[in-house]
Short mmCIF file of N, CA, C and O and ligand atoms in Angstrom, two decimals:
data_model
loop_
_atom_site.label_atom_id
_atom_site.label_comp_id
_atom_site.label_asym_id
_atom_site.label_seq_id
_atom_site.Cartn_x
_atom_site.Cartn_y
_atom_site.Cartn_z
N UNK A 1 266.24 -169.89 99.67
CA UNK A 1 266.00 -168.99 98.52
C UNK A 1 264.86 -168.04 98.86
O UNK A 1 265.01 -166.84 98.84
N UNK A 2 263.72 -168.64 99.22
CA UNK A 2 262.54 -167.85 99.53
C UNK A 2 262.83 -166.92 100.71
O UNK A 2 262.47 -165.76 100.68
N UNK A 3 263.50 -167.45 101.72
CA UNK A 3 263.73 -166.64 102.91
C UNK A 3 264.75 -165.54 102.63
O UNK A 3 264.65 -164.44 103.16
N UNK A 4 265.72 -165.80 101.77
CA UNK A 4 266.67 -164.75 101.39
C UNK A 4 265.96 -163.58 100.73
O UNK A 4 266.26 -162.43 100.99
N UNK A 5 265.01 -163.93 99.87
CA UNK A 5 264.26 -162.90 99.15
C UNK A 5 263.46 -162.05 100.14
O UNK A 5 263.38 -160.84 100.03
N UNK A 6 262.87 -162.73 101.14
CA UNK A 6 262.05 -162.04 102.13
C UNK A 6 262.93 -161.07 102.95
O UNK A 6 262.57 -159.92 103.16
N UNK A 7 264.08 -161.55 103.35
CA UNK A 7 264.99 -160.71 104.14
C UNK A 7 265.41 -159.51 103.30
O UNK A 7 265.43 -158.38 103.78
N UNK A 8 265.69 -159.76 102.03
CA UNK A 8 266.09 -158.67 101.15
C UNK A 8 264.97 -157.63 101.03
O UNK A 8 265.20 -156.43 101.20
N UNK A 9 263.76 -158.09 100.81
CA UNK A 9 262.63 -157.15 100.66
C UNK A 9 262.41 -156.38 101.95
O UNK A 9 262.11 -155.18 101.93
N UNK A 10 262.56 -157.06 103.09
CA UNK A 10 262.37 -156.37 104.37
C UNK A 10 263.42 -155.30 104.55
O UNK A 10 263.15 -154.21 105.02
N UNK A 11 264.65 -155.60 104.16
CA UNK A 11 265.70 -154.60 104.36
C UNK A 11 265.51 -153.43 103.40
O UNK A 11 265.77 -152.29 103.75
N UNK A 12 264.99 -153.68 102.20
CA UNK A 12 264.71 -152.58 101.27
C UNK A 12 263.63 -151.69 101.86
O UNK A 12 263.74 -150.47 101.85
N UNK A 13 262.59 -152.30 102.41
CA UNK A 13 261.49 -151.54 103.01
C UNK A 13 262.00 -150.71 104.18
O UNK A 13 261.66 -149.53 104.32
N UNK A 14 262.84 -151.30 105.00
CA UNK A 14 263.36 -150.59 106.16
C UNK A 14 264.23 -149.41 105.72
O UNK A 14 264.15 -148.31 106.27
N UNK A 15 265.06 -149.62 104.73
CA UNK A 15 265.92 -148.56 104.22
C UNK A 15 265.07 -147.41 103.68
O UNK A 15 265.34 -146.24 103.93
N UNK A 16 264.03 -147.75 102.93
CA UNK A 16 263.15 -146.73 102.37
C UNK A 16 262.48 -145.92 103.46
O UNK A 16 262.42 -144.69 103.39
N UNK A 17 262.00 -146.59 104.49
CA UNK A 17 261.33 -145.90 105.59
C UNK A 17 262.31 -144.97 106.30
O UNK A 17 261.98 -143.83 106.64
N UNK A 18 263.52 -145.45 106.51
CA UNK A 18 264.53 -144.63 107.18
C UNK A 18 264.86 -143.40 106.34
O UNK A 18 265.02 -142.29 106.86
N UNK A 19 264.95 -143.59 105.03
CA UNK A 19 265.27 -142.47 104.14
C UNK A 19 264.16 -141.43 104.19
O UNK A 19 264.42 -140.23 104.26
N UNK A 20 262.91 -141.90 104.20
CA UNK A 20 261.78 -140.96 104.26
C UNK A 20 261.79 -140.20 105.58
O UNK A 20 261.58 -139.00 105.61
N UNK A 21 262.05 -140.91 106.67
CA UNK A 21 262.06 -140.27 107.98
C UNK A 21 263.14 -139.20 108.04
O UNK A 21 262.91 -138.10 108.53
N UNK A 22 264.32 -139.52 107.52
CA UNK A 22 265.40 -138.53 107.62
C UNK A 22 265.14 -137.36 106.68
O UNK A 22 265.53 -136.23 106.95
N UNK A 23 264.46 -137.60 105.56
CA UNK A 23 264.14 -136.50 104.65
C UNK A 23 263.19 -135.53 105.34
O UNK A 23 263.34 -134.32 105.25
N UNK A 24 262.22 -136.07 106.06
CA UNK A 24 261.25 -135.22 106.74
C UNK A 24 261.93 -134.41 107.84
O UNK A 24 261.60 -133.26 108.09
N UNK A 25 262.92 -135.03 108.49
CA UNK A 25 263.58 -134.36 109.61
C UNK A 25 264.50 -133.23 109.14
O UNK A 25 264.61 -132.21 109.79
N UNK A 26 265.16 -133.45 108.00
CA UNK A 26 266.10 -132.44 107.52
C UNK A 26 265.73 -132.06 106.10
O UNK A 26 265.99 -132.80 105.17
N UNK A 27 265.11 -130.90 105.96
CA UNK A 27 264.62 -130.48 104.65
C UNK A 27 265.76 -130.36 103.64
O UNK A 27 265.57 -130.63 102.47
N UNK A 28 266.92 -129.96 104.11
CA UNK A 28 268.04 -129.76 103.19
C UNK A 28 268.99 -130.94 103.22
O UNK A 28 270.21 -130.77 103.17
N UNK A 29 268.44 -132.13 103.32
CA UNK A 29 269.28 -133.33 103.32
C UNK A 29 269.97 -133.45 101.97
O UNK A 29 269.44 -132.99 100.96
N UNK A 30 271.11 -134.08 101.98
CA UNK A 30 271.81 -134.31 100.72
C UNK A 30 271.12 -135.43 99.95
O UNK A 30 270.58 -136.36 100.56
N UNK A 31 271.16 -135.34 98.66
CA UNK A 31 270.59 -136.38 97.81
C UNK A 31 271.33 -137.69 98.09
O UNK A 31 272.55 -137.71 98.14
N UNK A 32 270.56 -138.75 98.29
CA UNK A 32 271.15 -140.07 98.47
C UNK A 32 271.32 -140.70 97.09
O UNK A 32 270.34 -140.86 96.36
N UNK A 33 272.57 -141.03 96.72
CA UNK A 33 272.79 -141.62 95.39
C UNK A 33 271.94 -142.87 95.15
O UNK A 33 271.75 -143.27 94.01
N UNK A 34 271.43 -143.47 96.25
CA UNK A 34 270.64 -144.69 96.08
C UNK A 34 269.16 -144.38 95.86
O UNK A 34 268.38 -145.28 95.55
N UNK A 35 268.74 -143.12 96.02
CA UNK A 35 267.36 -142.76 95.73
C UNK A 35 267.06 -143.12 94.27
O UNK A 35 267.94 -143.00 93.42
N UNK A 36 265.82 -143.48 94.00
CA UNK A 36 265.47 -143.95 92.65
C UNK A 36 265.87 -142.94 91.56
O UNK A 36 266.51 -143.30 90.58
N UNK A 37 265.50 -141.67 91.75
CA UNK A 37 265.81 -140.68 90.71
C UNK A 37 267.32 -140.45 90.59
O UNK A 37 267.86 -140.33 89.49
N UNK A 38 267.97 -140.37 91.76
CA UNK A 38 269.42 -140.17 91.75
C UNK A 38 270.11 -141.32 91.03
O UNK A 38 271.00 -141.11 90.20
N UNK A 39 269.67 -142.53 91.33
CA UNK A 39 270.29 -143.70 90.71
C UNK A 39 270.05 -143.70 89.20
O UNK A 39 270.95 -144.00 88.42
N UNK A 40 268.84 -143.30 88.78
CA UNK A 40 268.57 -143.34 87.34
C UNK A 40 269.38 -142.27 86.61
O UNK A 40 269.71 -142.42 85.44
N UNK A 41 269.72 -141.19 87.31
CA UNK A 41 270.53 -140.14 86.69
C UNK A 41 272.03 -140.39 86.90
O UNK A 41 272.87 -139.64 86.43
N UNK A 42 272.34 -141.43 87.66
CA UNK A 42 273.74 -141.75 87.91
C UNK A 42 274.40 -140.76 88.86
O UNK A 42 275.61 -140.55 88.80
N UNK A 43 273.59 -140.13 89.76
CA UNK A 43 274.17 -139.14 90.67
C UNK A 43 275.14 -139.79 91.65
O UNK A 43 274.87 -140.85 92.21
N UNK A 44 276.28 -139.15 91.84
CA UNK A 44 277.25 -139.56 92.86
C UNK A 44 277.70 -138.30 93.59
O UNK A 44 277.77 -137.22 92.99
N UNK A 45 277.96 -138.43 94.89
CA UNK A 45 278.38 -137.26 95.67
C UNK A 45 279.83 -136.89 95.36
O UNK A 45 280.27 -135.78 95.63
N UNK A 46 280.56 -137.83 94.76
CA UNK A 46 281.95 -137.58 94.37
C UNK A 46 282.06 -137.87 92.88
O UNK A 46 281.99 -139.03 92.45
N UNK A 47 282.20 -136.82 92.08
CA UNK A 47 282.19 -136.95 90.62
C UNK A 47 283.20 -137.97 90.11
O UNK A 47 282.94 -138.64 89.11
N UNK A 48 284.32 -138.12 90.82
CA UNK A 48 285.34 -139.05 90.33
C UNK A 48 284.86 -140.50 90.43
O UNK A 48 285.49 -141.39 89.88
N UNK A 49 283.74 -140.71 91.16
CA UNK A 49 283.20 -142.07 91.29
C UNK A 49 282.06 -142.31 90.29
O UNK A 49 281.34 -143.30 90.40
N UNK A 50 281.88 -141.41 89.34
CA UNK A 50 280.81 -141.57 88.35
C UNK A 50 280.99 -142.91 87.63
O UNK A 50 282.12 -143.31 87.34
N UNK A 51 279.88 -143.56 87.35
CA UNK A 51 279.90 -144.85 86.67
C UNK A 51 280.09 -144.60 85.17
O UNK A 51 279.14 -144.41 84.43
N UNK A 52 281.34 -144.59 84.75
CA UNK A 52 281.63 -144.22 83.35
C UNK A 52 281.22 -145.29 82.34
O UNK A 52 281.11 -145.01 81.16
N UNK A 53 280.98 -146.50 82.84
CA UNK A 53 280.50 -147.55 81.92
C UNK A 53 279.05 -147.27 81.57
O UNK A 53 278.64 -147.36 80.42
N UNK A 54 278.27 -146.92 82.59
CA UNK A 54 276.84 -146.66 82.39
C UNK A 54 276.61 -145.25 81.84
O UNK A 54 275.66 -145.00 81.12
N UNK A 55 277.50 -144.33 82.22
CA UNK A 55 277.34 -142.93 81.81
C UNK A 55 278.63 -142.43 81.18
O UNK A 55 279.37 -141.64 81.77
N UNK A 56 278.90 -142.88 79.95
CA UNK A 56 280.18 -142.53 79.30
C UNK A 56 280.33 -141.03 79.01
O UNK A 56 281.42 -140.59 78.65
N UNK A 57 279.26 -140.24 79.16
CA UNK A 57 279.39 -138.81 78.87
C UNK A 57 280.19 -138.08 79.96
O UNK A 57 280.60 -136.95 79.76
N UNK A 58 280.41 -138.76 81.09
CA UNK A 58 281.20 -138.10 82.14
C UNK A 58 282.61 -137.83 81.64
O UNK A 58 283.23 -138.69 81.02
N UNK A 59 283.08 -136.62 81.91
CA UNK A 59 284.46 -136.28 81.58
C UNK A 59 285.12 -135.71 82.83
O UNK A 59 284.45 -134.99 83.59
N UNK A 60 286.36 -136.03 83.05
CA UNK A 60 287.08 -135.55 84.23
C UNK A 60 286.94 -134.04 84.32
O UNK A 60 287.03 -133.33 83.31
N UNK A 61 286.73 -133.55 85.52
CA UNK A 61 286.60 -132.11 85.73
C UNK A 61 285.15 -131.67 85.85
O UNK A 61 284.88 -130.60 86.39
N UNK A 62 284.21 -132.48 85.35
CA UNK A 62 282.80 -132.12 85.49
C UNK A 62 282.38 -132.35 86.94
O UNK A 62 282.76 -133.34 87.55
N UNK A 63 281.58 -131.43 87.48
CA UNK A 63 281.04 -131.58 88.83
C UNK A 63 279.88 -130.62 88.98
O UNK A 63 279.78 -129.61 88.25
N UNK A 64 279.01 -130.90 89.94
CA UNK A 64 277.83 -130.05 90.17
C UNK A 64 278.22 -128.57 90.26
O UNK A 64 277.52 -127.70 89.74
N UNK A 65 279.36 -128.30 90.92
CA UNK A 65 279.77 -126.92 91.13
C UNK A 65 279.95 -126.13 89.84
O UNK A 65 279.88 -124.91 89.84
N UNK A 66 280.18 -126.82 88.72
CA UNK A 66 280.36 -126.12 87.44
C UNK A 66 279.20 -126.43 86.49
O UNK A 66 279.31 -126.21 85.28
N UNK A 67 278.09 -126.93 87.04
CA UNK A 67 276.92 -127.28 86.22
C UNK A 67 275.95 -126.11 86.17
O UNK A 67 275.75 -125.40 87.16
N UNK A 68 275.34 -125.90 85.02
CA UNK A 68 274.41 -124.79 84.83
C UNK A 68 273.20 -124.89 85.76
O UNK A 68 272.57 -123.87 86.08
N UNK A 69 272.86 -126.10 86.20
CA UNK A 69 271.68 -126.27 87.04
C UNK A 69 271.97 -126.08 88.53
O UNK A 69 271.06 -125.96 89.33
N UNK A 70 273.25 -126.07 88.88
CA UNK A 70 273.64 -125.95 90.30
C UNK A 70 273.32 -124.56 90.82
O UNK A 70 273.62 -123.56 90.18
N UNK A 71 272.68 -124.51 92.00
CA UNK A 71 272.26 -123.21 92.54
C UNK A 71 273.04 -122.79 93.78
O UNK A 71 272.70 -121.77 94.40
N UNK A 72 274.05 -123.54 94.15
CA UNK A 72 274.88 -123.14 95.28
C UNK A 72 275.81 -122.01 94.86
O UNK A 72 275.99 -121.75 93.68
N UNK A 73 276.35 -121.31 95.87
CA UNK A 73 277.30 -120.23 95.57
C UNK A 73 278.69 -120.83 95.42
O UNK A 73 278.97 -121.91 95.96
N UNK A 74 279.56 -120.12 94.73
CA UNK A 74 280.95 -120.59 94.58
C UNK A 74 281.53 -120.77 95.98
O UNK A 74 281.38 -119.90 96.83
N UNK A 75 282.16 -121.89 96.22
CA UNK A 75 282.77 -122.15 97.51
C UNK A 75 281.88 -122.92 98.46
O UNK A 75 282.35 -123.49 99.44
N UNK A 76 280.57 -122.98 98.20
CA UNK A 76 279.66 -123.77 99.04
C UNK A 76 279.95 -125.25 98.82
O UNK A 76 280.25 -125.66 97.70
N UNK A 77 279.84 -126.03 99.89
CA UNK A 77 280.06 -127.46 99.76
C UNK A 77 278.87 -128.15 99.11
O UNK A 77 279.02 -129.18 98.45
N UNK A 78 277.70 -127.57 99.30
CA UNK A 78 276.49 -128.16 98.72
C UNK A 78 275.60 -127.04 98.18
O UNK A 78 275.77 -125.87 98.53
N UNK A 79 274.67 -127.43 97.32
CA UNK A 79 273.73 -126.45 96.78
C UNK A 79 272.52 -127.16 96.20
O UNK A 79 272.55 -128.38 95.99
N UNK A 80 271.47 -126.39 95.97
CA UNK A 80 270.26 -126.98 95.42
C UNK A 80 270.43 -127.29 93.95
O UNK A 80 271.26 -126.69 93.26
N UNK A 81 269.65 -128.23 93.48
CA UNK A 81 269.60 -128.57 92.05
C UNK A 81 268.13 -128.84 91.74
O UNK A 81 267.49 -129.59 92.47
N UNK A 82 267.59 -128.20 90.71
CA UNK A 82 266.16 -128.36 90.41
C UNK A 82 265.74 -129.80 90.13
O UNK A 82 264.57 -130.12 90.22
N UNK A 83 266.70 -130.66 89.83
CA UNK A 83 266.33 -132.05 89.57
C UNK A 83 266.02 -132.80 90.85
O UNK A 83 265.41 -133.87 90.83
N UNK A 84 266.45 -132.24 91.99
CA UNK A 84 266.23 -132.91 93.27
C UNK A 84 265.61 -131.90 94.24
O UNK A 84 266.28 -131.38 95.13
N UNK A 85 264.35 -131.63 94.06
CA UNK A 85 263.65 -130.63 94.87
C UNK A 85 263.71 -130.97 96.35
O UNK A 85 263.52 -132.11 96.74
N UNK A 86 264.00 -129.95 97.15
CA UNK A 86 264.00 -130.12 98.60
C UNK A 86 265.27 -130.72 99.16
O UNK A 86 265.40 -130.91 100.35
N UNK A 87 266.22 -131.04 98.29
CA UNK A 87 267.47 -131.61 98.77
C UNK A 87 268.63 -130.81 98.18
O UNK A 87 268.43 -129.96 97.32
N UNK A 88 269.81 -131.10 98.65
CA UNK A 88 270.98 -130.43 98.09
C UNK A 88 271.93 -131.48 97.53
O UNK A 88 271.94 -132.63 97.98
N UNK A 89 272.72 -131.06 96.56
CA UNK A 89 273.72 -131.95 95.98
C UNK A 89 275.10 -131.44 96.38
O UNK A 89 275.27 -130.27 96.72
N UNK A 90 276.06 -132.32 96.33
CA UNK A 90 277.43 -131.94 96.67
C UNK A 90 278.04 -131.15 95.51
O UNK A 90 277.85 -131.50 94.35
N UNK A 91 278.77 -130.09 95.83
CA UNK A 91 279.44 -129.31 94.77
C UNK A 91 280.40 -130.20 93.98
O UNK A 91 280.68 -129.95 92.82
N UNK A 92 280.86 -131.27 94.65
CA UNK A 92 281.79 -132.19 93.99
C UNK A 92 281.06 -133.37 93.35
O UNK A 92 281.68 -134.31 92.88
N UNK A 93 279.72 -133.33 93.41
CA UNK A 93 278.94 -134.43 92.85
C UNK A 93 278.82 -134.35 91.34
O UNK A 93 279.40 -133.46 90.68
N UNK A 94 278.06 -135.26 90.79
CA UNK A 94 277.85 -135.30 89.34
C UNK A 94 276.63 -136.16 89.02
O UNK A 94 276.34 -137.11 89.76
N UNK A 95 275.93 -135.81 87.97
CA UNK A 95 274.90 -136.71 87.44
C UNK A 95 274.89 -136.57 85.92
O UNK A 95 275.50 -135.64 85.35
N UNK A 96 274.17 -137.47 85.26
CA UNK A 96 274.21 -137.54 83.79
C UNK A 96 273.49 -136.37 83.13
O UNK A 96 273.58 -136.21 81.91
N UNK A 97 272.81 -135.52 83.92
CA UNK A 97 272.16 -134.33 83.34
C UNK A 97 273.12 -133.14 83.35
O UNK A 97 272.73 -132.02 83.03
N UNK A 98 274.38 -133.38 83.71
CA UNK A 98 275.36 -132.29 83.79
C UNK A 98 275.39 -131.46 82.51
O UNK A 98 275.41 -131.99 81.40
N UNK A 99 275.34 -130.14 82.70
CA UNK A 99 275.46 -129.21 81.56
C UNK A 99 276.40 -128.10 82.01
O UNK A 99 276.13 -127.42 83.02
N UNK A 100 277.49 -127.94 81.32
CA UNK A 100 278.51 -126.96 81.73
C UNK A 100 277.94 -125.56 81.80
O UNK A 100 277.24 -125.12 80.89
N UNK A 101 278.23 -124.90 82.94
CA UNK A 101 277.83 -123.51 83.12
C UNK A 101 278.47 -122.66 82.04
O UNK A 101 279.67 -122.80 81.78
N UNK A 102 277.69 -121.78 81.46
CA UNK A 102 278.23 -120.94 80.36
C UNK A 102 279.18 -119.88 80.91
O UNK A 102 279.07 -119.47 82.04
FE1 LIG B 201 274.75 -131.84 89.73
FE2 LIG B 201 274.04 -130.63 87.49
FE3 LIG B 201 273.32 -133.17 87.93
FE4 LIG B 201 272.18 -131.19 89.31
S1 LIG B 201 272.04 -131.52 87.08
S2 LIG B 201 272.97 -133.14 90.15
S3 LIG B 201 273.91 -129.76 89.57
S4 LIG B 201 275.44 -132.41 87.66
#
């Protein structure tokens, strides 16, 4: 029990360090859905995989590419989003802060 917990904590620490290292290496890295903020917003790189139990506001057809906060150009695979400074989100992604572009 104790050793399982230790292994788990070590792997969490290692994952975090790797994520930080790769963020530093690539300024425009894609948001990792497992990042704390991404997870709390329910971000997924593929909108169809949105957790509809946790985020029932998701409706089919919603995606970053049609969100008012998305800053990528039409046709771009990824673009910036002010909620995730320094990273890019997938045009096909989604999070619970989605607001339809007017
Ligand atoms: Fe995508 Fe909009 Fe959420 Fe940003 S706020 S991650 S563009 S759905």
